[in-house]
Amino acid sequence: MRSDYSDRELDRFLAARIMNQKGTPSYTSEIGQAWQVVDKMMRKYMCELKLDVFLGVSGESWVASFYSPIRCRRYESKAKTAPLAICRAAKEAFLDLMGG
């Protein structure tokens, strides 16, 4: 199921830089695709994922954070959907770990 909460520019970045793929899978709107990013971040960049959801009067908000034990740093992002939060956090972690 596709979501209105997607970011095609971020999808392109993830495909090219993190996943080393051609094309533009729907990482930011499909949880199965986002989970592939999580797997890559865990295996290649030795990151751990923490994923939380907060339900409140303003709706739900997902918080994803990748933690790098090597750098002792956490890279966190919030979004209305889990895939988008995961992908935003993955980009932040990747950029810092790879030096830009």
mmCIF file of N, CA and C in Angstrom:
data_model
loop_
_atom_site.group_PDB
_atom_site.id
_atom_site.type_symbol
_atom_site.label_atom_id
_atom_site.label_comp_id
_atom_site.label_asym_id
_atom_site.label_seq_id
_atom_site.Cartn_x
_atom_site.Cartn_y
_atom_site.Cartn_z
ATOM 1 N N MET A 1 0.838 -1.186 0.000
ATOM 2 C CA MET A 1 0.000 0.000 0.000
ATOM 3 C C MET A 1 0.883 1.249 0.000
ATOM 4 N N ARG A 2 0.661 2.134 -0.914
ATOM 5 C CA ARG A 2 1.438 3.362 -1.018
ATOM 6 C C ARG A 2 0.876 4.396 -0.063
ATOM 7 N N SER A 3 1.733 5.262 0.385
ATOM 8 C CA SER A 3 1.345 6.295 1.326
ATOM 9 C C SER A 3 1.584 7.660 0.701
ATOM 10 N N ASP A 4 0.821 8.639 1.149
ATOM 11 C CA ASP A 4 1.065 10.009 0.716
ATOM 12 C C ASP A 4 2.331 10.560 1.360
ATOM 13 N N TYR A 5 2.810 9.878 2.364
ATOM 14 C CA TYR A 5 4.009 10.306 3.057
ATOM 15 C C TYR A 5 5.221 9.615 2.446
ATOM 16 N N SER A 6 5.643 10.111 1.306
ATOM 17 C CA SER A 6 6.818 9.558 0.649
ATOM 18 C C SER A 6 7.715 10.704 0.199
ATOM 19 N N ASP A 7 8.946 10.379 -0.087
ATOM 20 C CA ASP A 7 9.926 11.372 -0.492
ATOM 21 C C ASP A 7 10.759 10.745 -1.607
ATOM 22 N N ARG A 8 10.389 11.023 -2.854
ATOM 23 C CA ARG A 8 11.047 10.382 -3.994
ATOM 24 C C ARG A 8 12.519 10.792 -4.110
ATOM 25 N N GLU A 9 12.859 12.015 -3.719
ATOM 26 C CA GLU A 9 14.257 12.431 -3.753
ATOM 27 C C GLU A 9 15.078 11.600 -2.755
ATOM 28 N N LEU A 10 14.514 11.370 -1.579
ATOM 29 C CA LEU A 10 15.181 10.530 -0.585
ATOM 30 C C LEU A 10 15.263 9.090 -1.079
ATOM 31 N N ASP A 11 14.201 8.599 -1.737
ATOM 32 C CA ASP A 11 14.237 7.254 -2.322
ATOM 33 C C ASP A 11 15.412 7.120 -3.300
ATOM 34 N N ARG A 12 15.610 8.137 -4.141
ATOM 35 C CA ARG A 12 16.710 8.111 -5.112
ATOM 36 C C ARG A 12 18.065 8.116 -4.403
ATOM 37 N N PHE A 13 18.198 8.931 -3.371
ATOM 38 C CA PHE A 13 19.445 8.982 -2.601
ATOM 39 C C PHE A 13 19.752 7.610 -2.000
ATOM 40 N N LEU A 14 18.758 7.006 -1.345
ATOM 41 C CA LEU A 14 18.953 5.707 -0.705
ATOM 42 C C LEU A 14 19.339 4.642 -1.723
ATOM 43 N N ALA A 15 18.644 4.640 -2.853
ATOM 44 C CA ALA A 15 18.924 3.643 -3.885
ATOM 45 C C ALA A 15 20.366 3.770 -4.381
ATOM 46 N N ALA A 16 20.776 4.982 -4.688
ATOM 47 C CA ALA A 16 22.099 5.195 -5.266
ATOM 48 C C ALA A 16 23.232 5.081 -4.249
ATOM 49 N N ARG A 17 23.078 5.705 -3.098
ATOM 50 C CA ARG A 17 24.199 5.822 -2.159
ATOM 51 C C ARG A 17 24.282 4.683 -1.153
ATOM 52 N N ILE A 18 23.158 4.278 -0.584
ATOM 53 C CA ILE A 18 23.193 3.251 0.456
ATOM 54 C C ILE A 18 23.012 1.852 -0.123
ATOM 55 N N MET A 19 22.038 1.705 -1.013
ATOM 56 C CA MET A 19 21.696 0.379 -1.519
ATOM 57 C C MET A 19 22.484 -0.004 -2.772
ATOM 58 N N ASN A 20 23.146 0.968 -3.417
ATOM 59 C CA ASN A 20 23.897 0.723 -4.655
ATOM 60 C C ASN A 20 23.029 0.050 -5.716
ATOM 61 N N GLN A 21 21.840 0.610 -5.922
ATOM 62 C CA GLN A 21 20.886 0.066 -6.893
ATOM 63 C C GLN A 21 20.532 1.124 -7.918
ATOM 64 N N LYS A 22 20.122 0.656 -9.065
ATOM 65 C CA LYS A 22 19.549 1.546 -10.069
ATOM 66 C C LYS A 22 18.039 1.534 -9.869
ATOM 67 N N GLY A 23 17.373 2.547 -10.376
ATOM 68 C CA GLY A 23 15.932 2.633 -10.179
ATOM 69 C C GLY A 23 15.629 3.324 -8.865
ATOM 70 N N THR A 24 14.352 3.405 -8.562
ATOM 71 C CA THR A 24 13.941 4.106 -7.358
ATOM 72 C C THR A 24 12.860 3.322 -6.630
ATOM 73 N N PRO A 25 13.236 2.323 -5.837
ATOM 74 C CA PRO A 25 12.237 1.626 -5.026
ATOM 75 C C PRO A 25 11.573 2.603 -4.047
ATOM 76 N N SER A 26 10.436 2.234 -3.545
ATOM 77 C CA SER A 26 9.660 3.099 -2.643
ATOM 78 C C SER A 26 10.059 2.885 -1.187
ATOM 79 N N TYR A 27 11.302 3.182 -0.861
ATOM 80 C CA TYR A 27 11.786 2.981 0.495
ATOM 81 C C TYR A 27 11.006 3.803 1.514
ATOM 82 N N THR A 28 10.659 5.044 1.154
ATOM 83 C CA THR A 28 10.039 5.951 2.124
ATOM 84 C C THR A 28 8.550 5.707 2.335
ATOM 85 N N SER A 29 7.938 4.878 1.490
ATOM 86 C CA SER A 29 6.494 4.648 1.647
ATOM 87 C C SER A 29 6.120 3.185 1.842
ATOM 88 N N GLU A 30 7.054 2.277 1.677
ATOM 89 C CA GLU A 30 6.768 0.839 1.814
ATOM 90 C C GLU A 30 7.640 0.243 2.914
ATOM 91 N N ILE A 31 7.030 -0.327 3.946
ATOM 92 C CA ILE A 31 7.794 -0.837 5.078
ATOM 93 C C ILE A 31 8.737 -1.975 4.666
ATOM 94 N N GLY A 32 8.323 -2.813 3.740
ATOM 95 C CA GLY A 32 9.198 -3.893 3.281
ATOM 96 C C GLY A 32 10.464 -3.360 2.626
ATOM 97 N N GLN A 33 10.318 -2.316 1.833
ATOM 98 C CA GLN A 33 11.471 -1.678 1.194
ATOM 99 C C GLN A 33 12.348 -0.986 2.235
ATOM 100 N N ALA A 34 11.705 -0.298 3.182
ATOM 101 C CA ALA A 34 12.462 0.383 4.242
ATOM 102 C C ALA A 34 13.257 -0.632 5.058
ATOM 103 N N TRP A 35 12.690 -1.814 5.245
ATOM 104 C CA TRP A 35 13.381 -2.837 6.025
ATOM 105 C C TRP A 35 14.649 -3.310 5.327
ATOM 106 N N GLN A 36 14.688 -3.245 4.005
ATOM 107 C CA GLN A 36 15.912 -3.563 3.279
ATOM 108 C C GLN A 36 17.014 -2.551 3.614
ATOM 109 N N VAL A 37 16.615 -1.293 3.783
ATOM 110 C CA VAL A 37 17.578 -0.252 4.177
ATOM 111 C C VAL A 37 18.098 -0.555 5.583
ATOM 112 N N VAL A 38 17.190 -0.945 6.486
ATOM 113 C CA VAL A 38 17.587 -1.295 7.851
ATOM 114 C C VAL A 38 18.603 -2.433 7.818
ATOM 115 N N ASP A 39 18.313 -3.461 7.037
ATOM 116 C CA ASP A 39 19.211 -4.605 6.937
ATOM 117 C C ASP A 39 20.603 -4.170 6.467
ATOM 118 N N LYS A 40 20.644 -3.311 5.455
ATOM 119 C CA LYS A 40 21.931 -2.830 4.921
ATOM 120 C C LYS A 40 22.672 -2.004 5.971
ATOM 121 N N MET A 41 21.952 -1.144 6.685
ATOM 122 C CA MET A 41 22.580 -0.313 7.711
ATOM 123 C C MET A 41 23.144 -1.180 8.839
ATOM 124 N N MET A 42 22.445 -2.251 9.171
ATOM 125 C CA MET A 42 22.907 -3.143 10.226
ATOM 126 C C MET A 42 24.132 -3.932 9.778
ATOM 127 N N ARG A 43 24.060 -4.501 8.591
ATOM 128 C CA ARG A 43 25.131 -5.385 8.118
ATOM 129 C C ARG A 43 26.383 -4.641 7.658
ATOM 130 N N LYS A 44 26.207 -3.611 6.857
ATOM 131 C CA LYS A 44 27.371 -2.933 6.279
ATOM 132 C C LYS A 44 27.940 -1.836 7.174
ATOM 133 N N TYR A 45 27.058 -1.102 7.864
ATOM 134 C CA TYR A 45 27.507 0.046 8.645
ATOM 135 C C TYR A 45 27.442 -0.199 10.151
ATOM 136 N N MET A 46 27.130 -1.448 10.540
ATOM 137 C CA MET A 46 27.120 -1.873 11.950
ATOM 138 C C MET A 46 26.271 -0.984 12.850
ATOM 139 N N CYS A 47 25.100 -0.575 12.351
ATOM 140 C CA CYS A 47 24.192 0.265 13.120
ATOM 141 C C CYS A 47 23.080 -0.584 13.739
ATOM 142 N N GLU A 48 22.552 -0.102 14.826
ATOM 143 C CA GLU A 48 21.391 -0.712 15.473
ATOM 144 C C GLU A 48 20.208 0.219 15.264
ATOM 145 N N LEU A 49 19.002 -0.341 15.152
ATOM 146 C CA LEU A 49 17.802 0.464 14.942
ATOM 147 C C LEU A 49 16.918 0.438 16.173
ATOM 148 N N LYS A 50 16.400 1.599 16.529
ATOM 149 C CA LYS A 50 15.349 1.709 17.537
ATOM 150 C C LYS A 50 14.188 2.419 16.862
ATOM 151 N N LEU A 51 12.992 1.838 16.977
ATOM 152 C CA LEU A 51 11.809 2.395 16.321
ATOM 153 C C LEU A 51 10.694 2.504 17.344
ATOM 154 N N ASP A 52 10.160 3.705 17.518
ATOM 155 C CA ASP A 52 9.082 3.961 18.468
ATOM 156 C C ASP A 52 7.939 4.664 17.766
ATOM 157 N N VAL A 53 6.738 4.469 18.299
ATOM 158 C CA VAL A 53 5.576 5.214 17.824
ATOM 159 C C VAL A 53 4.937 5.902 19.028
ATOM 160 N N PHE A 54 4.533 7.138 18.825
ATOM 161 C CA PHE A 54 3.864 7.903 19.862
ATOM 162 C C PHE A 54 2.471 8.239 19.372
ATOM 163 N N LEU A 55 1.462 7.855 20.143
ATOM 164 C CA LEU A 55 0.077 8.140 19.812
ATOM 165 C C LEU A 55 -0.426 9.213 20.751
ATOM 166 N N GLY A 56 -1.024 10.235 20.184
ATOM 167 C CA GLY A 56 -1.516 11.329 21.019
ATOM 168 C C GLY A 56 -2.595 12.113 20.314
ATOM 169 N N VAL A 57 -2.985 13.212 20.923
ATOM 170 C CA VAL A 57 -4.053 14.025 20.359
ATOM 171 C C VAL A 57 -3.680 14.611 19.006
ATOM 172 N N SER A 58 -2.392 14.773 18.748
ATOM 173 C CA SER A 58 -1.969 15.330 17.453
ATOM 174 C C SER A 58 -1.751 14.239 16.411
ATOM 175 N N GLY A 59 -2.129 13.002 16.734
ATOM 176 C CA GLY A 59 -1.949 11.906 15.796
ATOM 177 C C GLY A 59 -0.754 11.072 16.184
ATOM 178 N N GLU A 60 -0.331 10.227 15.252
ATOM 179 C CA GLU A 60 0.811 9.386 15.565
ATOM 180 C C GLU A 60 2.076 9.949 14.957
ATOM 181 N N SER A 61 3.166 9.673 15.634
ATOM 182 C CA SER A 61 4.472 10.111 15.160
ATOM 183 C C SER A 61 5.452 8.966 15.383
ATOM 184 N N TRP A 62 6.172 8.610 14.341
ATOM 185 C CA TRP A 62 7.181 7.558 14.424
ATOM 186 C C TRP A 62 8.545 8.193 14.620
ATOM 187 N N VAL A 63 9.340 7.592 15.476
ATOM 188 C CA VAL A 63 10.706 8.044 15.705
ATOM 189 C C VAL A 63 11.630 6.857 15.437
ATOM 190 N N ALA A 64 12.519 7.034 14.493
ATOM 191 C CA ALA A 64 13.502 6.002 14.162
ATOM 192 C C ALA A 64 14.880 6.555 14.489
ATOM 193 N N SER A 65 15.707 5.704 15.063
ATOM 194 C CA SER A 65 17.080 6.135 15.297
ATOM 195 C C SER A 65 18.030 4.975 15.043
ATOM 196 N N PHE A 66 19.084 5.295 14.333
ATOM 197 C CA PHE A 66 20.175 4.354 14.125
ATOM 198 C C PHE A 66 21.273 4.739 15.102
ATOM 199 N N TYR A 67 21.825 3.736 15.756
ATOM 200 C CA TYR A 67 22.919 3.967 16.691
ATOM 201 C C TYR A 67 24.164 3.281 16.149
ATOM 202 N N SER A 68 25.256 4.016 16.127
ATOM 203 C CA SER A 68 26.531 3.481 15.684
ATOM 204 C C SER A 68 27.422 3.265 16.903
ATOM 205 N N PRO A 69 27.599 2.011 17.334
ATOM 206 C CA PRO A 69 28.489 1.748 18.471
ATOM 207 C C PRO A 69 29.935 2.174 18.192
ATOM 208 N N ILE A 70 30.349 2.116 16.939
ATOM 209 C CA ILE A 70 31.717 2.504 16.575
ATOM 210 C C ILE A 70 31.935 3.995 16.821
ATOM 211 N N ARG A 71 30.952 4.800 16.451
ATOM 212 C CA ARG A 71 31.052 6.254 16.628
ATOM 213 C C ARG A 71 30.432 6.730 17.945
ATOM 214 N N CYS A 72 29.702 5.849 18.623
ATOM 215 C CA CYS A 72 28.956 6.222 19.835
ATOM 216 C C CYS A 72 28.025 7.404 19.546
ATOM 217 N N ARG A 73 27.317 7.310 18.422
ATOM 218 C CA ARG A 73 26.403 8.379 18.006
ATOM 219 C C ARG A 73 25.068 7.788 17.614
ATOM 220 N N ARG A 74 24.025 8.595 17.825
ATOM 221 C CA ARG A 74 22.667 8.215 17.453
ATOM 222 C C ARG A 74 22.176 9.206 16.394
ATOM 223 N N TYR A 75 21.506 8.675 15.373
ATOM 224 C CA TYR A 75 20.969 9.483 14.267
ATOM 225 C C TYR A 75 19.467 9.274 14.268
ATOM 226 N N GLU A 76 18.710 10.314 14.568
ATOM 227 C CA GLU A 76 17.279 10.175 14.822
ATOM 228 C C GLU A 76 16.456 11.022 13.866
ATOM 229 N N SER A 77 15.264 10.525 13.575
ATOM 230 C CA SER A 77 14.331 11.263 12.730
ATOM 231 C C SER A 77 12.904 10.932 13.124
ATOM 232 N N LYS A 78 12.007 11.891 12.899
ATOM 233 C CA LYS A 78 10.578 11.704 13.152
ATOM 234 C C LYS A 78 9.811 11.842 11.850
ATOM 235 N N ALA A 79 8.696 11.121 11.747
ATOM 236 C CA ALA A 79 7.826 11.242 10.573
ATOM 237 C C ALA A 79 6.448 10.677 10.926
ATOM 238 N N LYS A 80 5.509 10.893 10.035
ATOM 239 C CA LYS A 80 4.146 10.371 10.228
ATOM 240 C C LYS A 80 4.063 8.873 9.954
ATOM 241 N N THR A 81 5.073 8.314 9.266
ATOM 242 C CA THR A 81 5.073 6.875 8.980
ATOM 243 C C THR A 81 6.424 6.276 9.367
ATOM 244 N N ALA A 82 6.403 4.995 9.679
ATOM 245 C CA ALA A 82 7.645 4.303 10.040
ATOM 246 C C ALA A 82 8.660 4.287 8.890
ATOM 247 N N PRO A 83 8.242 3.955 7.647
ATOM 248 C CA PRO A 83 9.238 3.923 6.564
ATOM 249 C C PRO A 83 9.942 5.266 6.355
ATOM 250 N N LEU A 84 9.189 6.346 6.423
ATOM 251 C CA LEU A 84 9.785 7.668 6.204
ATOM 252 C C LEU A 84 10.749 8.018 7.339
ATOM 253 N N ALA A 85 10.378 7.717 8.576
ATOM 254 C CA ALA A 85 11.268 7.984 9.710
ATOM 255 C C ALA A 85 12.547 7.162 9.590
ATOM 256 N N ILE A 86 12.416 5.894 9.226
ATOM 257 C CA ILE A 86 13.579 5.022 9.058
ATOM 258 C C ILE A 86 14.518 5.573 7.992
ATOM 259 N N CYS A 87 13.956 5.961 6.864
ATOM 260 C CA CYS A 87 14.778 6.421 5.743
ATOM 261 C C CYS A 87 15.483 7.732 6.041
ATOM 262 N N ARG A 88 14.800 8.646 6.718
ATOM 263 C CA ARG A 88 15.439 9.907 7.079
ATOM 264 C C ARG A 88 16.601 9.671 8.044
ATOM 265 N N ALA A 89 16.394 8.800 9.022
ATOM 266 C CA ALA A 89 17.460 8.493 9.982
ATOM 267 C C ALA A 89 18.623 7.777 9.296
ATOM 268 N N ALA A 90 18.309 6.884 8.362
ATOM 269 C CA ALA A 90 19.365 6.165 7.630
ATOM 270 C C ALA A 90 20.233 7.136 6.843
ATOM 271 N N LYS A 91 19.621 8.116 6.217
ATOM 272 C CA LYS A 91 20.393 9.094 5.445
ATOM 273 C C LYS A 91 21.331 9.877 6.362
ATOM 274 N N GLU A 92 20.821 10.324 7.506
ATOM 275 C CA GLU A 92 21.658 11.071 8.444
ATOM 276 C C GLU A 92 22.835 10.228 8.919
ATOM 277 N N ALA A 93 22.570 8.969 9.265
ATOM 278 C CA ALA A 93 23.637 8.086 9.717
ATOM 279 C C ALA A 93 24.659 7.867 8.605
ATOM 280 N N PHE A 94 24.179 7.571 7.414
ATOM 281 C CA PHE A 94 25.073 7.316 6.287
ATOM 282 C C PHE A 94 25.977 8.513 6.007
ATOM 283 N N LEU A 95 25.390 9.699 5.951
ATOM 284 C CA LEU A 95 26.180 10.896 5.638
ATOM 285 C C LEU A 95 27.266 11.127 6.671
ATOM 286 N N ASP A 96 26.956 10.920 7.940
ATOM 287 C CA ASP A 96 27.972 11.125 8.975
ATOM 288 C C ASP A 96 29.022 10.010 8.938
ATOM 289 N N LEU A 97 28.584 8.776 8.812
ATOM 290 C CA LEU A 97 29.512 7.652 8.825
ATOM 291 C C LEU A 97 30.446 7.648 7.622
ATOM 292 N N MET A 98 29.935 8.130 6.488
ATOM 293 C CA MET A 98 30.743 8.138 5.270
ATOM 294 C C MET A 98 31.435 9.485 5.037
ATOM 295 N N GLY A 99 31.207 10.423 5.930
ATOM 296 C CA GLY A 99 31.860 11.725 5.812
ATOM 297 C C GLY A 99 31.283 12.605 4.729
ATOM 298 N N GLY A 100 29.962 12.460 4.488
ATOM 299 C CA GLY A 100 29.307 13.321 3.502
ATOM 300 C C GLY A 100 28.875 12.545 2.380
#
